[in-house]
CSV table of C-alpha atoms in Angstrom, one decimal:
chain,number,residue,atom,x,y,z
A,1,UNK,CA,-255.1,-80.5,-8.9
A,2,UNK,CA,-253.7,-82.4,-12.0
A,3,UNK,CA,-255.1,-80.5,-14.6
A,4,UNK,CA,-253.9,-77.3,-12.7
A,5,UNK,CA,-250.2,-78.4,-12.4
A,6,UNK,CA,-250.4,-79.4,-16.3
A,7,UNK,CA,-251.2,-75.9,-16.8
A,8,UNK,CA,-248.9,-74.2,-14.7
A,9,UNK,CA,-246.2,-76.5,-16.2
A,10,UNK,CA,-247.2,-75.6,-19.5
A,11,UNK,CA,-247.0,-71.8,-19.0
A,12,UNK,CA,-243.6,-72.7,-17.0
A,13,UNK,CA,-242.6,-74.3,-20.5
A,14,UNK,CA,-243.7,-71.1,-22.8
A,15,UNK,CA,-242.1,-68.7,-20.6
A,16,UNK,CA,-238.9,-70.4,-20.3
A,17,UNK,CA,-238.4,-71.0,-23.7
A,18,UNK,CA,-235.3,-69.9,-25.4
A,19,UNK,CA,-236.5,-67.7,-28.0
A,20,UNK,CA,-236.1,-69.1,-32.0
A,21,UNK,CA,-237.2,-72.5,-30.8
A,22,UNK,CA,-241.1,-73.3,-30.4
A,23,UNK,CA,-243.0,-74.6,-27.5
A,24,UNK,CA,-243.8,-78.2,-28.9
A,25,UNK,CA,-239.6,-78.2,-29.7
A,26,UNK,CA,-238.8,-77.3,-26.6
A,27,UNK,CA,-240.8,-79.5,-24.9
A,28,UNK,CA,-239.6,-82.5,-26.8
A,29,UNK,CA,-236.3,-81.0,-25.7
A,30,UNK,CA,-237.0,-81.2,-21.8
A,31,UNK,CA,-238.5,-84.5,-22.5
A,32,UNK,CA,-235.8,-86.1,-24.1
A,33,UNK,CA,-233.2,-84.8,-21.6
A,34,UNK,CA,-235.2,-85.8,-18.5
A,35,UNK,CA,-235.6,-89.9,-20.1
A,36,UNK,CA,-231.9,-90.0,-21.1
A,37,UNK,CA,-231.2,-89.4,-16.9
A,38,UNK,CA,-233.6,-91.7,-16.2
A,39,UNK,CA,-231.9,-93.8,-18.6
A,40,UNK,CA,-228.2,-93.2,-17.3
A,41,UNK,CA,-229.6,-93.9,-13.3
A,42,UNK,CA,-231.2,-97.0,-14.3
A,43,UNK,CA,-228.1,-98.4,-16.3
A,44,UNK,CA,-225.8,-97.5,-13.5
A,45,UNK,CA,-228.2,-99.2,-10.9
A,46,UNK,CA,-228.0,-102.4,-13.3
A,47,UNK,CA,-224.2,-102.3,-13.3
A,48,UNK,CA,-223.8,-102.1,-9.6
A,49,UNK,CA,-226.2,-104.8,-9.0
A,50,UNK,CA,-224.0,-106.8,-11.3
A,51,UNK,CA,-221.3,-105.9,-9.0
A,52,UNK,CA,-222.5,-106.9,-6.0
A,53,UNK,CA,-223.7,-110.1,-7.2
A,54,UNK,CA,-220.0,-110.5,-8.9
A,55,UNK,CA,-218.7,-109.6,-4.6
A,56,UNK,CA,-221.6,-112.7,-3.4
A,57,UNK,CA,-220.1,-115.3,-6.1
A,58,UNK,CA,-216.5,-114.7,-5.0
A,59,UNK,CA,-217.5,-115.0,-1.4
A,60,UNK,CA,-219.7,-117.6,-1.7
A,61,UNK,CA,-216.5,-119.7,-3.8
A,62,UNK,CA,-214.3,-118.6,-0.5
A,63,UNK,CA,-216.5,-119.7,2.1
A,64,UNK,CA,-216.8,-123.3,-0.2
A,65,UNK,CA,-213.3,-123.8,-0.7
A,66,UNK,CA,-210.9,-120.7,0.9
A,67,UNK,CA,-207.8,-123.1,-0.8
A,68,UNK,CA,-209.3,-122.6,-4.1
A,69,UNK,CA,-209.8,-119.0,-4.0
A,70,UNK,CA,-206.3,-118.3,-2.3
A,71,UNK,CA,-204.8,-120.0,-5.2
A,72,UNK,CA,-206.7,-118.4,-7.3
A,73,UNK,CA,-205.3,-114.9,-6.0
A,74,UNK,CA,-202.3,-115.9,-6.9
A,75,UNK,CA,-200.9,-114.2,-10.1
A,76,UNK,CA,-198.7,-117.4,-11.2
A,77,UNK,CA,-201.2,-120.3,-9.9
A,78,UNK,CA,-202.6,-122.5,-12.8
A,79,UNK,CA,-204.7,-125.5,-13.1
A,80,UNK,CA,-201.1,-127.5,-13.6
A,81,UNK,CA,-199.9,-125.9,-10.0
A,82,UNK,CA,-203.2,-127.4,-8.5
A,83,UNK,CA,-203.7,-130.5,-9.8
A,84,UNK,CA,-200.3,-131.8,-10.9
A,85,UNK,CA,-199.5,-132.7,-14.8
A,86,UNK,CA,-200.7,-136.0,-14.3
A,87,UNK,CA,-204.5,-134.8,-14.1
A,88,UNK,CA,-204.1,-132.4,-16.8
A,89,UNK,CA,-206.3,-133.4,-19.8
A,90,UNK,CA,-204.4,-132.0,-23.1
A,91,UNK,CA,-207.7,-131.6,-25.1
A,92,UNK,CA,-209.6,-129.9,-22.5
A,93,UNK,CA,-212.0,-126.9,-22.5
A,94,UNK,CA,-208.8,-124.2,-23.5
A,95,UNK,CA,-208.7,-126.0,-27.0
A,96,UNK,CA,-212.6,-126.3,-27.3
A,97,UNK,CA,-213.1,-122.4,-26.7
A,98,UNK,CA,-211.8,-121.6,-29.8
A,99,UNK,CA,-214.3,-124.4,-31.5
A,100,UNK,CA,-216.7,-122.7,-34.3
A,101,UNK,CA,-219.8,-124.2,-33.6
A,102,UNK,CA,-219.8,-125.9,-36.7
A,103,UNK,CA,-217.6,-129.4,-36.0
A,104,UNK,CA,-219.1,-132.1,-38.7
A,105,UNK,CA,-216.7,-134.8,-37.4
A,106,UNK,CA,-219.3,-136.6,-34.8
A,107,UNK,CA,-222.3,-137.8,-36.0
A,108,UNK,CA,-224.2,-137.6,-33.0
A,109,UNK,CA,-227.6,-136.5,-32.7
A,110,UNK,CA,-226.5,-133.6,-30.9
A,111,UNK,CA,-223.3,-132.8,-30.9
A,112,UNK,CA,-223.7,-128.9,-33.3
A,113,UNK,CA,-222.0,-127.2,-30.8
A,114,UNK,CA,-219.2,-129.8,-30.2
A,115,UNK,CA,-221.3,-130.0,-26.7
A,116,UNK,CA,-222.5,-134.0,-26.5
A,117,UNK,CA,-218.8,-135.6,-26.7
A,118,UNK,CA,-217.0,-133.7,-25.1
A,119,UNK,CA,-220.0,-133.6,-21.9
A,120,UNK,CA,-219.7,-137.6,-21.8
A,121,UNK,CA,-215.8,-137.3,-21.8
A,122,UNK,CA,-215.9,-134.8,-18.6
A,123,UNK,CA,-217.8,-137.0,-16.6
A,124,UNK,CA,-214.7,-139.4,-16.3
A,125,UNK,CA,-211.8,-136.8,-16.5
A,126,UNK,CA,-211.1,-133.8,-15.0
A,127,UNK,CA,-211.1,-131.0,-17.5
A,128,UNK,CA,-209.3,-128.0,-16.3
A,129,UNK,CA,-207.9,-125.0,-18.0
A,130,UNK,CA,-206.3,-121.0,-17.2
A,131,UNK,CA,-209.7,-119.6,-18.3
A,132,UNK,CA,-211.6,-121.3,-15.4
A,133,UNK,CA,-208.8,-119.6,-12.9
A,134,UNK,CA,-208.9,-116.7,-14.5
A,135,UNK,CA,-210.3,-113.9,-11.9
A,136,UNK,CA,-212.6,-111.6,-13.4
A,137,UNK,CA,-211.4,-107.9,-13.0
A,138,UNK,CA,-214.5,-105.5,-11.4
A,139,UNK,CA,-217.0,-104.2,-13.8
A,140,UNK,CA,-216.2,-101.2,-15.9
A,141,UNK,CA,-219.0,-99.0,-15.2
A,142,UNK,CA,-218.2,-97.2,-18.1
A,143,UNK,CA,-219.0,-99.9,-20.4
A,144,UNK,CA,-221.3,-103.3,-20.3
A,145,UNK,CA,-222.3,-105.8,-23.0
A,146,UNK,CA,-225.0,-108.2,-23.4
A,147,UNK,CA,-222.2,-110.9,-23.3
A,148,UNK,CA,-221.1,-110.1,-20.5
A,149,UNK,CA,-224.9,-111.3,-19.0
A,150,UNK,CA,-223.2,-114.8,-20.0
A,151,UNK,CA,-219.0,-114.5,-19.2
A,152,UNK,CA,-219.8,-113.4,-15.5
A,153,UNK,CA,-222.3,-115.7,-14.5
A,154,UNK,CA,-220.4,-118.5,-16.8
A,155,UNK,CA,-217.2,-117.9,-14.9
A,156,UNK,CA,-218.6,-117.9,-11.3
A,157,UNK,CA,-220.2,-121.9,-12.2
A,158,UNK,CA,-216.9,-122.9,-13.9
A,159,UNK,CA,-215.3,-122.2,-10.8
A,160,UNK,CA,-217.9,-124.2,-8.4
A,161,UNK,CA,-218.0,-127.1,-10.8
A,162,UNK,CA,-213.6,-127.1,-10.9
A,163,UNK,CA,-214.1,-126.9,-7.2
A,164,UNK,CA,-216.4,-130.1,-7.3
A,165,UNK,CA,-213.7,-131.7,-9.6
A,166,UNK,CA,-211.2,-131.3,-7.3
A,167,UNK,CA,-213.2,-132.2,-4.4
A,168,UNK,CA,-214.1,-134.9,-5.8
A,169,UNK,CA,-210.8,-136.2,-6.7
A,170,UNK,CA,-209.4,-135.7,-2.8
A,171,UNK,CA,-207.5,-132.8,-3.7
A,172,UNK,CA,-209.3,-129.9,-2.3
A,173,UNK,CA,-211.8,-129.5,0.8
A,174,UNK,CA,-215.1,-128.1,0.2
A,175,UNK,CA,-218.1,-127.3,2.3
A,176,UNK,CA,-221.4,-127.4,-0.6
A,177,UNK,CA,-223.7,-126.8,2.2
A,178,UNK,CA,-223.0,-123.1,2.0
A,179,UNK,CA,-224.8,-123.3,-1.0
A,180,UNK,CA,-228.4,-123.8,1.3
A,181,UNK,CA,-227.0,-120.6,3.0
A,182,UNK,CA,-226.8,-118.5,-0.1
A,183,UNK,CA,-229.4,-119.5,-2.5
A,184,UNK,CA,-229.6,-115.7,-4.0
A,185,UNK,CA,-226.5,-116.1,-5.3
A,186,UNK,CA,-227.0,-119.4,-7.0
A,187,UNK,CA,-230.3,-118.6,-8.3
A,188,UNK,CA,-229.3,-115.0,-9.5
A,189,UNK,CA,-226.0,-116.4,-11.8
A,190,UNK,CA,-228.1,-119.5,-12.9
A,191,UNK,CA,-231.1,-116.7,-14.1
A,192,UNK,CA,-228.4,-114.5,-15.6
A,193,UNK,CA,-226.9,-117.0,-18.0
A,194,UNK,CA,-230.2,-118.3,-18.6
A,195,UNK,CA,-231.2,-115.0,-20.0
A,196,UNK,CA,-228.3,-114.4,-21.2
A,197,UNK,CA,-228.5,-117.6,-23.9
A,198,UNK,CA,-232.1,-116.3,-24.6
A,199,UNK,CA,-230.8,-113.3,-25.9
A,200,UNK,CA,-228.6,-114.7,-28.3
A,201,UNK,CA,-230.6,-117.5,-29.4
A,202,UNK,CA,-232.9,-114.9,-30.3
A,203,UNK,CA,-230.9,-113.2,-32.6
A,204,UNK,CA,-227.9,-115.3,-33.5
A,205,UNK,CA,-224.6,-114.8,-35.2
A,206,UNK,CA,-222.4,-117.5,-37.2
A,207,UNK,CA,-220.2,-119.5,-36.3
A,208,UNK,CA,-221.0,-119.2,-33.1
A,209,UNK,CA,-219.3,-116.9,-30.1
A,210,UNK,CA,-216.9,-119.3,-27.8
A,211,UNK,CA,-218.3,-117.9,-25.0
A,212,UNK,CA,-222.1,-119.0,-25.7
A,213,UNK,CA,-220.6,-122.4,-26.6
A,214,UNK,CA,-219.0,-121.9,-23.0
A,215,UNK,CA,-222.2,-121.2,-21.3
A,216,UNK,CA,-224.4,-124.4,-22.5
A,217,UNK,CA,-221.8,-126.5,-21.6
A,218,UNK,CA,-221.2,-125.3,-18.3
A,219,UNK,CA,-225.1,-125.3,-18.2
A,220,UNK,CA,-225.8,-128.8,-18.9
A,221,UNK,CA,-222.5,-129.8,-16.9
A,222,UNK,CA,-224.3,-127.9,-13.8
A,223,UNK,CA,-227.9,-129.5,-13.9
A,224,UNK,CA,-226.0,-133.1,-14.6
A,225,UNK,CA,-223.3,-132.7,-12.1
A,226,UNK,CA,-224.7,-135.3,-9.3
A,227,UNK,CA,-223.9,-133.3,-6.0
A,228,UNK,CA,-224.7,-129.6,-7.6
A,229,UNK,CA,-228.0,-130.3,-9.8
A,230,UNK,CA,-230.0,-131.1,-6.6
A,231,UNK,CA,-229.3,-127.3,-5.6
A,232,UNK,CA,-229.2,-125.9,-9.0
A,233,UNK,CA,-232.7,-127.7,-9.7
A,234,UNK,CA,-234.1,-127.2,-6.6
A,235,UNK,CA,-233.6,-123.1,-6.4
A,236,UNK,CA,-234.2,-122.6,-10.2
A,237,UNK,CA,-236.2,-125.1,-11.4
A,238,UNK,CA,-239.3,-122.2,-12.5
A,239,UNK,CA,-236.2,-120.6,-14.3
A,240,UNK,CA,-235.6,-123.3,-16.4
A,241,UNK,CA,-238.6,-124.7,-17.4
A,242,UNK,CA,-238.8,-120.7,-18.2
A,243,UNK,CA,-235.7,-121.2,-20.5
A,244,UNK,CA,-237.7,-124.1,-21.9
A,245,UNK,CA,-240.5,-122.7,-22.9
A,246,UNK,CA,-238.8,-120.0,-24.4
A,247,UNK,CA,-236.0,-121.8,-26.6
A,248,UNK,CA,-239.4,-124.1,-28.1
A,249,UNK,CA,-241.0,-120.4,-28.8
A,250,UNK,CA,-237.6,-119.1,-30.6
A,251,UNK,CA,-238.0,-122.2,-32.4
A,252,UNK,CA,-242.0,-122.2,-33.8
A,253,UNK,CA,-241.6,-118.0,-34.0
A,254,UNK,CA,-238.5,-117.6,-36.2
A,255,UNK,CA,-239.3,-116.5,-39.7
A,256,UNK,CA,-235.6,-115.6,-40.7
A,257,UNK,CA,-235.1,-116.9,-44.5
A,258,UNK,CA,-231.6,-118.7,-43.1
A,259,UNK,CA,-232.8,-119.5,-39.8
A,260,UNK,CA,-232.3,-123.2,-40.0
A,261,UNK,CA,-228.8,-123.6,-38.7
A,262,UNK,CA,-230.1,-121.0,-35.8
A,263,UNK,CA,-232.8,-123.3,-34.5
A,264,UNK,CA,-230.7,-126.5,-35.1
A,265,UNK,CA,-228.3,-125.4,-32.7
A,266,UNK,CA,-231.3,-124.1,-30.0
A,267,UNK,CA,-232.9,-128.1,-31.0
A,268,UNK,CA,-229.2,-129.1,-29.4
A,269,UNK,CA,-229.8,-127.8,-26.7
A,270,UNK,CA,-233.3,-128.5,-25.8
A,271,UNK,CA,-231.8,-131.8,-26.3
A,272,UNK,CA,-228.7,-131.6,-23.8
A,273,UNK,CA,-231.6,-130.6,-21.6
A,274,UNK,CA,-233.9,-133.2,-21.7
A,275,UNK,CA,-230.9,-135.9,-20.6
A,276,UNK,CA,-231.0,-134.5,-17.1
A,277,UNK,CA,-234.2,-136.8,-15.7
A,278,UNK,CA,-236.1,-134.1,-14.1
A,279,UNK,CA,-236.0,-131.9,-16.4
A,280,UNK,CA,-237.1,-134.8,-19.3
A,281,UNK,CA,-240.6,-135.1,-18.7
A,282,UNK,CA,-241.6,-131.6,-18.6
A,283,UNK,CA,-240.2,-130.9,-21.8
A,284,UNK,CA,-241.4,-133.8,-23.2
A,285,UNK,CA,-244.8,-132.3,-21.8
A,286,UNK,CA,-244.1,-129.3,-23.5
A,287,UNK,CA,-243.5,-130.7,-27.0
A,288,UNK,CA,-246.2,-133.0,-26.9
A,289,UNK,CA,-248.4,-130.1,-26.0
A,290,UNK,CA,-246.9,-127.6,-29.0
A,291,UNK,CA,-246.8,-130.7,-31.6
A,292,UNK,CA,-250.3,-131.3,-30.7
A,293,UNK,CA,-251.5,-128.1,-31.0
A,294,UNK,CA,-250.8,-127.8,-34.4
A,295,UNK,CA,-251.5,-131.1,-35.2
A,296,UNK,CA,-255.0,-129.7,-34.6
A,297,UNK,CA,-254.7,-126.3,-35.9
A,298,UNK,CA,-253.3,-127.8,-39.6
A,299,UNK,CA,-256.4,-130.5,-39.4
A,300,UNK,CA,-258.7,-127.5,-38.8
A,301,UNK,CA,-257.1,-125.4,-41.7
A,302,UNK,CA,-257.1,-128.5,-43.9
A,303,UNK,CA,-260.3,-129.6,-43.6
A,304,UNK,CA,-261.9,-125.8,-44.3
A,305,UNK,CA,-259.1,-125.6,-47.0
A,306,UNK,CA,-257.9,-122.3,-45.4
A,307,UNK,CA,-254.3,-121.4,-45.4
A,308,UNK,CA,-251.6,-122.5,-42.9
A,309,UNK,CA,-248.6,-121.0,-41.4
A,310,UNK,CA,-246.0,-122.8,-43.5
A,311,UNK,CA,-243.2,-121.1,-41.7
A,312,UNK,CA,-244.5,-122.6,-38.6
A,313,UNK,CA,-245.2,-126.0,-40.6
A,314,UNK,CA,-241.6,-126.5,-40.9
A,315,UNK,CA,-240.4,-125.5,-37.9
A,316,UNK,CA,-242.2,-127.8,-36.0
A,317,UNK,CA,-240.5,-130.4,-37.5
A,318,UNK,CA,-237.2,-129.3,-34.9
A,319,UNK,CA,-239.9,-130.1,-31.9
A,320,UNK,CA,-240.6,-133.2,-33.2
A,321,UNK,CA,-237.0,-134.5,-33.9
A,322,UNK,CA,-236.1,-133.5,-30.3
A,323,UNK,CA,-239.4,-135.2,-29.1
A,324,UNK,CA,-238.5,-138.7,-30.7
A,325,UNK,CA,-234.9,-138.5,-29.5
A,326,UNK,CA,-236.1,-137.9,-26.2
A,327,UNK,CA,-238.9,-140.9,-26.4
A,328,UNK,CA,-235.9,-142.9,-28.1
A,329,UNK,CA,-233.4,-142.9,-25.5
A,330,UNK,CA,-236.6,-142.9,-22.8
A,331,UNK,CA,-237.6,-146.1,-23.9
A,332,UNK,CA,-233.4,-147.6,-24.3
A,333,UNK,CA,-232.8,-146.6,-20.0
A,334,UNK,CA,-234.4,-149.6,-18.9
A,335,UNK,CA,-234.1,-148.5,-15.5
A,336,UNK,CA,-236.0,-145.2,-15.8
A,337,UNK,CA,-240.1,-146.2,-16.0
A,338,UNK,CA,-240.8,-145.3,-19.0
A,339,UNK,CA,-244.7,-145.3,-18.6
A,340,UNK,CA,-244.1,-142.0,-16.3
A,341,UNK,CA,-243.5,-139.4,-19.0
A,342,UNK,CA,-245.9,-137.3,-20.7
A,343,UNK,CA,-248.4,-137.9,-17.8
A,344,UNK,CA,-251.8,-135.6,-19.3
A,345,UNK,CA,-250.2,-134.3,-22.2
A,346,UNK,CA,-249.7,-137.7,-23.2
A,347,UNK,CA,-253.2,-138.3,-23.1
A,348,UNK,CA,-254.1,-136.0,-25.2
A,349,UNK,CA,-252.1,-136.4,-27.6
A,350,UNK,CA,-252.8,-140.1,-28.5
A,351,UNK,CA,-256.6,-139.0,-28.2
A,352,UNK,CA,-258.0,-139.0,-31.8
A,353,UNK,CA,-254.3,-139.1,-33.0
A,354,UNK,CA,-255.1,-141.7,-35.2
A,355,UNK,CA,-258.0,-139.6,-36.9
A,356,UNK,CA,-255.5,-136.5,-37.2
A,357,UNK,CA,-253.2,-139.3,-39.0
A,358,UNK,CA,-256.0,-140.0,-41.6
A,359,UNK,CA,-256.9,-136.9,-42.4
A,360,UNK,CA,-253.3,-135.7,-43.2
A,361,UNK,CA,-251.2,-138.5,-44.1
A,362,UNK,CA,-252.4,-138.0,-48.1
A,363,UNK,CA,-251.8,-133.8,-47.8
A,364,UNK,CA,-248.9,-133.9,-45.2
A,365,UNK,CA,-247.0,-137.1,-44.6
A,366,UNK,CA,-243.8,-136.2,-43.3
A,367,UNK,CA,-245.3,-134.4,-41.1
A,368,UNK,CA,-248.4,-138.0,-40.4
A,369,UNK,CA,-245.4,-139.8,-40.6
A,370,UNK,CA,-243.7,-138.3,-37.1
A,371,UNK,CA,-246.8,-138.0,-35.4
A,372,UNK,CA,-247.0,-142.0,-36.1
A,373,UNK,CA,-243.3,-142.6,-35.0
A,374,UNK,CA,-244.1,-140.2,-32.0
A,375,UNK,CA,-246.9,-142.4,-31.2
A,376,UNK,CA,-245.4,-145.7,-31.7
A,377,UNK,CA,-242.6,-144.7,-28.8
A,378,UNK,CA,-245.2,-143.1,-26.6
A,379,UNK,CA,-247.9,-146.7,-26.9
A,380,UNK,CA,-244.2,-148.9,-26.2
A,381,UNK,CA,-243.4,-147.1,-23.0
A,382,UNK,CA,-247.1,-147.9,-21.9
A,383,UNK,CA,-246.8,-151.4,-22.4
A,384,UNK,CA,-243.1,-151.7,-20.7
C-alpha cells in the first residue's frame, strides 16, 4: 500500500507540474512549502503555550497575594507607594540593570557579573525597583525572541520573591502554600529561564545583556531564599542538576579562540550555585567526576606519548578553580559536616590520585598541583 501511494503521488506530482519547471524542482517546491506550514503551526503553538503559562503566573501571583497584584494594576503604583521611602534602597537592582558585566572593583572570587555583593547585601535589605512592578504586556504573536525565554519567566520570580520581601517585612499578606497547588507553573518558569541561560552561555555576547545578569541573580536569590528554595528545589531539582551538567559541558566543550571571559562568567555561576547546600554536593560530585576523568585520560595519553586535547587541558582548569572554592568554603562552615560531600565520587578520586600526581607533576604541574590542593581539602574534611 506504501509503495503504491508513493507512486500515485509521484504521477500526481508530474501531472500537476507547471510546465518550464521539472519534476525534481517542483517537488522541492511542494516540499519546502508544506515544512514552512509545519513550521508557522509549530511556532504559533510555542507562543500560545507561552501565553498561557504567562495567564498561570499572574494568577498564581493573585491567588498568593491579591494586594500585590491590585497594586500592581495600577498605572501610577511604584515600589515607593508600597513600601514607603524609608525601605527604599537607593542602589538597588534599577541601577544594577544597567551593570556591564565587567565591574573590576570587588575582588571576590565571584563577583564577574556584579552577582556575589550585591546577593549578600539583599539578604538584609529589601531591594525593590519599577522594573519588578512592571506588568508584562501579552505576547506579540507576531514576534518572539530567544530573550524573551529569560524576561518572562525572570519577571514572574521577581515578582514572587518582592512578594516574599514584603511578606516578610509585615507589609503584605501572602498565602505560599498555593505554590503546592500549582507546581506546573513553578516548575515550567524555573525550566524556562534555566534554558533560557543555557542558550546564551552557549553562544555569548560581551559585555553582557542586563537582562541575563537579571536572570542569575534572581536565580540564585530563588534557590537561597529560605521559605521559596524548599518549593523551587523540591519541584525542579532534576532541572537544575540538568543546568549543572550542562554549564560544566559549555565549559570543557568550548573551543572559541576568546572564550575565556565566556566560561569565567559560566565558572561564576556554577559558583553562585554551589552556595545553596543542597545543591553543593552534587556539583561537587560532578566536578570531581569530570576532573577525574581527565586526570585519567591525560595519564593515559602521557604515558603512550599520544596527543591530548589541549583545548580541553585548559579548560578544566575553570572546574577545578570552582571545585577548590567550593571545598574551601566547605571546610570554613564549621556547622555543615564536612565529611558528607563527594560521597563515591570522592572515593574515586583520591584512589591512585597520588600515582596520577607522580606521573604528571614533571610534564603537567599546574595542572599536579590542583589535583594536590583538591586533595588536601577533600583528606581535611575527612578528618574533621
Amino acid at each position: 500500500y506504501l509503495k503504491i501511494s508513493k507512486l500515485a503521488l509521484a504521477f500526481a506530482i508530474i501531472h500537476s507540474k507547471p510546465p518550464g519547471k521539472s519534476s525534481k524542482e517542483y517537488t522541492e517546491y511542494l516540499a519546502k512549502t508544506v515544512s514552512e506550514q509545519d513550521f508557522g503551526w509549530k511556532w504559533k503553538v510555542e507562543v500560545l503555550e507561552a501565553e498561557v503559562l504567562r495567564l498561570r503566573q499572574e494568577l498564581l501571583l493573585t491567588r498568593i497575594s491579591p494586594r500585590f497584584c491590585l497594586e500592581n494594576r495600577k498605572q501610577d503604583t511604584s515600589a515607593e507607594t508600597l513600601l514607603g521611602q524609608e525601605s527604599i534602597n537607593p542602589t538597588g537592582y534599577s541601577s544594577q540593570l544597567e551593570d556591564s558585566g565587567c565591574d573590576v572593583c570587588n575582588d571576590s572570587a565571584f563577583d564577574f557579573l556584579g552577582i556575589a555583593s550585591d546577593f549578600h547585601q539583599s539578604e538584609h535589605n529589601v531591594n525593590t525597583s519599577k522594573h519588578w512592578l512592571e506588568r508584562v504586556p501579552p505576547l506579540n504573536l507576531c514576534h518572539t525572541s530567544k530573550e524573551q525565554s529569560v524576561t518572562a519567566p525572570v519577571h514572574f520570580l521577581q515578582c514572587l520573591l518582592e512578594i516574599r520581601q514584603l511578606s516578610e517585612g509585615g507589609i503584605l499578606q501572602a498565602n505560599f502554600s498555593e505554590l503546592e497547588n500549582d507546581s506546573f507553573t513553578i516548575c515550567n518558569s524555573v525550566s524556562q529561564l534555566l534554558d533560557g541561560l543555557t542558550f546564551f552561555y552557549n553562544s555569548p555576547k560581551f559585555p553582557a545583556p542586563s537582562f541575563l545578569t537579571e536572570g542569575v541573580r534572581v536565580l540564585i536569590s530563588l534557590i537561597t531564599d529560605t521559605k521559596l528554595s524548599n518549593h523551587v528545589l523540591k519541584k525542579c531539582f532534576k532541572k537544575l542538576e540538568e543546568f549543572k551538567k550542562n554549564l560544566i559541558q559549555i565549559i570543557l566543550r568550548n573551543r572559541s579562540v576568546n572564550r575565556f571571559q565566556a566560561l569565567h562568567s559560566v565558572s561564576e555561576t556554577l559558583g553562585l550555585l554551589g552556595r545553596n547546600n543542597i545543591l553543593r554536593n552534587s556539583l561537587i560530585s560532578l566536578l570531581l567526576s569530570e576532573v577525574r576523568q581527565f586526570a585519567e585520560q591525560l595519564l593515559q595519553a602521557h604515558q603512550v606519548q599520544s596527543v591530548y586535547d589541549i583545548t580541553q587541558y585548559e579548560n578544566i582548569f575553570f572546574l577545578c578553580m570552582i571545585l577548590e572554592q567550593l571545598l574551601q568554603n566547605e571546610t570554613e562552615e564549621s556547622n555543615i559536616s564536612s565529611s558528607d560531600y563527594g560521597g563515591e565520587e570522592k572515593i574515586k578520586f583520591l584512589k591512585n590520585l597520588d600515582q596520577i600526581i607522580l606521573h604528571l607533576s614533571d610534564e603537567f604541574p599546574l595542572f599536579s598541583l590542583y589535583l594536590w590542593r583538591v586533595s588536601v581539602l577533600l583528606n581535611s574534611g575527612q578528618m574533621q
